[in-house]
Short mmCIF file of C-alpha atoms in Angstrom, two decimals:
data_model
loop_
_atom_site.label_atom_id
_atom_site.label_comp_id
_atom_site.label_asym_id
_atom_site.label_seq_id
_atom_site.Cartn_x
_atom_site.Cartn_y
_atom_site.Cartn_z
CA UNK A 1 -10.10 -15.88 17.03
CA UNK A 2 -9.74 -17.23 13.60
CA UNK A 3 -6.23 -17.90 13.05
CA UNK A 4 -3.87 -19.08 9.47
CA UNK A 5 -0.53 -20.38 8.08
CA UNK A 6 0.39 -19.06 4.71
CA UNK A 7 4.03 -19.01 3.46
CA UNK A 8 6.58 -15.56 3.85
CA UNK A 9 5.81 -15.03 0.47
CA UNK A 10 4.31 -12.04 -1.99
CA UNK A 11 1.77 -14.37 -3.30
CA UNK A 12 0.55 -14.22 0.36
CA UNK A 13 -0.65 -11.09 0.13
CA UNK A 14 -3.55 -11.08 -1.62
CA UNK A 15 -4.91 -14.65 0.62
CA UNK A 16 -3.57 -13.02 3.68
CA UNK A 17 -5.40 -9.42 3.54
CA UNK A 18 -8.65 -11.45 1.89
CA UNK A 19 -9.02 -12.75 5.50
CA UNK A 20 -8.36 -10.03 7.42
CA UNK A 21 -10.59 -7.77 5.38
CA UNK A 22 -13.62 -10.74 5.77
CA UNK A 23 -13.54 -10.74 9.48
CA UNK A 24 -13.33 -7.93 9.66
CA UNK A 25 -17.06 -7.27 7.12
CA UNK A 26 -18.50 -9.99 10.01
CA UNK A 27 -18.09 -7.77 12.40
CA UNK A 28 -19.16 -4.70 11.18
CA UNK A 29 -16.48 -2.61 10.22
CA UNK A 30 -17.19 -0.01 8.02
CA UNK A 31 -15.64 0.13 3.98
CA UNK A 32 -13.28 2.20 4.33
CA UNK A 33 -11.94 1.52 7.62
CA UNK A 34 -11.74 -2.36 6.09
CA UNK A 35 -9.42 -1.00 3.41
CA UNK A 36 -6.95 0.94 5.46
CA UNK A 37 -7.05 -1.68 8.25
CA UNK A 38 -5.64 -4.29 5.40
CA UNK A 39 -3.33 -1.28 3.84
CA UNK A 40 -1.56 -1.26 8.21
CA UNK A 41 -1.28 -5.14 7.25
CA UNK A 42 0.34 -4.87 4.12
CA UNK A 43 3.22 -3.64 5.67
CA UNK A 44 4.00 -5.63 7.91
CA UNK A 45 3.30 -8.35 6.31
CA UNK A 46 5.63 -7.34 3.38
CA UNK A 47 8.56 -6.93 5.54
CA UNK A 48 7.72 -10.74 7.04
CA UNK A 49 8.28 -11.62 3.40
CA UNK A 50 11.39 -9.81 2.40
CA UNK A 51 13.24 -10.46 6.16
CA UNK A 52 12.51 -13.10 7.72
CA UNK A 53 13.92 -16.00 6.72
CA UNK A 54 16.48 -16.34 4.86
CA UNK A 55 16.15 -17.46 0.83
CA UNK A 56 17.31 -20.83 0.59
CA UNK A 57 15.02 -21.84 3.50
CA UNK A 58 11.26 -20.21 3.08
CA UNK A 59 9.54 -19.99 6.71
CA UNK A 60 5.54 -19.50 7.41
CA UNK A 61 3.48 -16.11 8.62
CA UNK A 62 0.67 -17.24 11.33
CA UNK A 63 -2.44 -14.71 10.62
CA UNK A 64 -4.32 -14.97 14.01
CA UNK A 65 -7.96 -12.60 14.31
CA UNK A 66 -9.59 -11.25 17.16
CA UNK A 67 -12.41 -8.70 18.32
CA UNK A 68 -13.43 -6.64 20.52
CA UNK A 69 -16.52 -4.26 21.55
CA UNK A 70 -14.59 -1.74 18.64
CA UNK A 71 -11.76 -3.03 17.81
CA UNK A 72 -10.26 -5.95 15.78
CA UNK A 73 -6.31 -7.33 16.78
CA UNK A 74 -4.45 -8.13 13.94
CA UNK A 75 -1.67 -10.59 15.41
CA UNK A 76 0.70 -11.22 12.68
CA UNK A 77 3.64 -14.05 13.46
CA UNK A 78 7.06 -15.74 12.51
CA UNK A 79 9.98 -17.74 13.60
CA UNK A 80 12.38 -16.51 11.42
CA UNK A 81 16.06 -14.22 12.68
CA UNK A 82 14.29 -11.68 15.32
CA UNK A 83 12.94 -8.69 13.44
CA UNK A 84 10.29 -6.59 14.53
CA UNK A 85 7.97 -5.81 10.86
CA UNK A 86 7.73 -2.99 12.23
CA UNK A 87 10.87 -1.29 13.21
CA UNK A 88 12.56 2.00 11.12
CA UNK A 89 15.01 0.95 8.99
CA UNK A 90 18.60 2.76 10.15
CA UNK A 91 18.31 5.76 7.59
CA UNK A 92 21.18 5.56 4.86
CA UNK A 93 23.14 8.30 4.80
CA UNK A 94 24.96 8.25 1.66
CA UNK A 95 20.81 7.87 0.22
CA UNK A 96 18.98 11.77 -0.42
CA UNK A 97 16.38 13.82 1.10
CA UNK A 98 13.32 12.32 -1.39
CA UNK A 99 14.98 8.91 -1.41
CA UNK A 100 15.09 8.84 2.69
CA UNK A 101 11.41 9.76 3.13
CA UNK A 102 10.11 7.63 1.31
CA UNK A 103 12.04 4.36 2.56
CA UNK A 104 9.51 5.38 5.80
CA UNK A 105 6.57 5.82 4.16
CA UNK A 106 4.74 2.70 4.77
CA UNK A 107 6.10 2.73 8.27
CA UNK A 108 4.36 5.73 8.96
CA UNK A 109 1.23 5.57 6.55
CA UNK A 110 0.91 1.41 8.84
CA UNK A 111 1.44 3.78 11.66
CA UNK A 112 -1.07 6.75 10.68
CA UNK A 113 -3.38 3.57 10.25
CA UNK A 114 -2.87 1.74 13.54
CA UNK A 115 -4.12 2.38 17.13
CA UNK A 116 -1.44 -0.23 19.41
CA UNK A 117 1.67 -1.74 18.00
CA UNK A 118 3.52 -4.36 20.23
CA UNK A 119 6.29 -5.86 19.17
CA UNK A 120 7.42 -9.18 21.04
CA UNK A 121 10.10 -11.97 20.68
CA UNK A 122 8.60 -15.41 22.07
CA UNK A 123 9.38 -19.12 21.64
CA UNK A 124 11.68 -18.15 18.39
CA UNK A 125 8.82 -16.39 17.05
CA UNK A 126 8.28 -12.59 16.02
CA UNK A 127 4.92 -11.69 16.86
CA UNK A 128 3.89 -8.31 16.19
CA UNK A 129 -0.19 -7.46 17.77
CA UNK A 130 -1.93 -4.84 15.75
CA UNK A 131 -4.68 -3.53 17.41
CA UNK A 132 -7.41 -1.39 15.25
CA UNK A 133 -10.22 0.83 16.65
CA UNK A 134 -13.30 1.56 14.08
CA UNK B 1 -5.43 -4.82 -11.10
CA UNK B 2 -6.37 -3.49 -14.97
CA UNK B 3 -4.77 -0.93 -16.81
CA UNK B 4 -7.20 0.96 -19.44
CA UNK B 5 -6.33 3.85 -22.10
CA UNK B 6 -8.28 6.48 -23.60
CA UNK B 7 -7.20 9.63 -25.45
CA UNK B 8 -9.20 14.01 -24.74
CA UNK B 9 -7.89 16.46 -26.04
CA UNK B 10 -4.57 14.68 -26.99
CA UNK B 11 -4.12 14.40 -22.67
CA UNK B 12 -3.83 10.33 -22.50
CA UNK B 13 -6.52 8.95 -19.71
CA UNK B 14 -5.74 6.07 -18.22
CA UNK B 15 -8.34 4.03 -16.01
CA UNK B 16 -6.26 2.32 -12.96
CA UNK B 17 -8.93 -0.23 -11.34
CA UNK B 18 -8.99 -2.22 -8.62
CA UNK B 19 -5.91 -2.30 -6.23
CA UNK B 20 -2.41 -1.20 -6.62
CA UNK B 21 -0.57 -3.27 -3.67
CA UNK B 22 3.19 -4.59 -3.52
CA UNK B 23 1.73 -7.37 -6.12
CA UNK B 24 0.47 -5.23 -8.33
CA UNK B 25 2.97 -1.76 -8.46
CA UNK B 26 5.34 -3.77 -10.36
CA UNK B 27 2.43 -3.73 -12.77
CA UNK B 28 2.00 0.08 -13.16
CA UNK B 29 5.44 0.67 -13.35
CA UNK B 30 5.79 -1.34 -16.06
CA UNK B 31 3.09 0.19 -17.80
CA UNK B 32 3.07 3.80 -17.06
CA UNK B 33 6.54 3.82 -17.55
CA UNK B 34 6.37 2.44 -21.17
CA UNK B 35 4.16 4.86 -21.98
CA UNK B 36 6.25 7.87 -20.25
CA UNK B 37 9.66 6.32 -22.73
CA UNK B 38 7.06 6.08 -25.67
CA UNK B 39 6.55 10.01 -25.62
CA UNK B 40 3.47 10.55 -23.01
CA UNK B 41 4.39 13.53 -21.37
CA UNK B 42 0.75 14.75 -20.92
CA UNK B 43 -0.75 11.83 -18.78
CA UNK B 44 -4.04 11.76 -16.52
CA UNK B 45 -5.44 8.87 -14.15
CA UNK B 46 -8.63 8.46 -13.86
CA UNK B 47 -9.68 6.58 -10.75
CA UNK B 48 -13.10 6.13 -10.18
CA UNK B 49 -12.63 2.32 -10.16
CA UNK B 50 -9.10 1.85 -7.71
CA UNK B 51 -10.87 0.20 -4.77
CA UNK B 52 -7.09 0.09 -2.33
CA UNK B 53 -3.83 1.55 -2.50
CA UNK B 54 -1.10 1.17 -0.57
CA UNK B 55 2.76 2.62 0.15
CA UNK B 56 3.89 0.29 -2.86
CA UNK B 57 1.13 2.12 -4.76
CA UNK B 58 2.47 5.63 -3.77
CA UNK B 59 6.09 4.75 -4.97
CA UNK B 60 4.53 3.85 -8.20
CA UNK B 61 2.92 7.66 -8.87
CA UNK B 62 5.94 9.17 -7.54
CA UNK B 63 8.09 7.43 -9.77
CA UNK B 64 5.86 8.52 -12.73
CA UNK B 65 5.25 11.67 -10.61
CA UNK B 66 9.35 12.09 -11.07
CA UNK B 67 9.24 10.83 -15.03
CA UNK B 68 6.41 13.04 -15.64
CA UNK B 69 8.73 16.12 -14.39
CA UNK B 70 11.62 15.35 -16.01
CA UNK B 71 10.06 15.00 -20.05
CA UNK B 72 9.08 18.18 -18.60
CA UNK B 73 5.08 16.91 -18.84
CA UNK B 74 1.96 17.23 -16.44
CA UNK B 75 0.45 14.40 -14.42
CA UNK B 76 -3.44 14.40 -13.08
CA UNK B 77 -5.71 12.59 -11.26
CA UNK B 78 -9.22 12.40 -10.68
CA UNK B 79 -12.28 10.82 -9.21
CA UNK B 80 -10.56 8.91 -5.97
CA UNK B 81 -12.10 7.30 -3.62
CA UNK B 82 -12.60 8.53 0.01
CA UNK B 83 -9.84 5.90 1.06
CA UNK B 84 -7.54 6.11 -1.43
CA UNK B 85 -8.07 9.85 -1.00
CA UNK B 86 -7.56 9.88 2.56
CA UNK B 87 -4.05 7.88 1.79
CA UNK B 88 -2.68 10.59 -0.47
CA UNK B 89 -3.82 13.39 1.79
CA UNK B 90 -2.15 11.00 4.69
CA UNK B 91 1.03 11.15 3.00
CA UNK B 92 1.24 14.35 2.04
CA UNK B 93 1.41 13.35 -1.73
CA UNK B 94 -1.74 15.34 -2.44
CA UNK B 95 0.97 18.31 -2.14
CA UNK B 96 3.25 16.52 -4.66
CA UNK B 97 0.41 15.08 -7.55
CA UNK B 98 -3.11 17.28 -8.62
CA UNK B 99 -5.68 16.08 -7.82
CA UNK B 100 -9.21 16.57 -9.30
CA UNK B 101 -12.69 15.68 -8.69
CA UNK B 102 -14.08 15.30 -12.81
CA UNK B 103 -12.00 15.10 -16.27
CA UNK B 104 -12.18 17.98 -17.24
CA UNK B 105 -10.84 19.98 -14.55
CA UNK B 106 -7.71 17.38 -14.85
CA UNK B 107 -7.21 17.64 -18.26
CA UNK B 108 -7.46 21.79 -17.90
CA UNK B 109 -4.61 21.02 -15.53
CA UNK B 110 -2.37 19.33 -17.92
CA UNK B 111 -3.11 21.45 -20.80
#
């Protein structure tokens, strides 16, 4: 069960997605599916980078990988404030219709490409488990 | 991510290669923003070598579409790879931005 730890910063996006992609390749996940798995992981990762830790006290994100016969399980966790990176933010009622739709775009895409999403708060950590069938 | 450009029949063909994600979308915004500010109104994107796009990239293309519309110009994309086309379809963006298989179809649509 490979596990990796990185600072919760934007610079970590590439190495983390590569880590996930390499594991998927080893497990024989088809190329196109690997990319949609990366896309689905990018959204919550970016939300963790943006919202979980205060700017003056940065922290880390952990990515743990596991696999079943036809599935990849990606677990993202952080020790920041209680925050579910895939919960829809409350709509801003002052924004116009177009802006509001775009605000939910990343989460919508993530949900389309993810087969199961589980969030829990445990031991002062946010733990998000994403299951991808292939 | 790499951005190249060429002119074909008075239409600017921009190639975007590599990945447009949260890390690179800003560069794309900036580069294309400059082109539009410089007066380009008819833009065709060659996405043959674009391997990956995330919601950040879609937002960039939406902004580009809005800017082009504001100039009464036209925009088209062509040669999308499987994953990128899928993302455009799943998000419904294929209904906002015209997508074609070939450069000539894309150029015809913007002239």
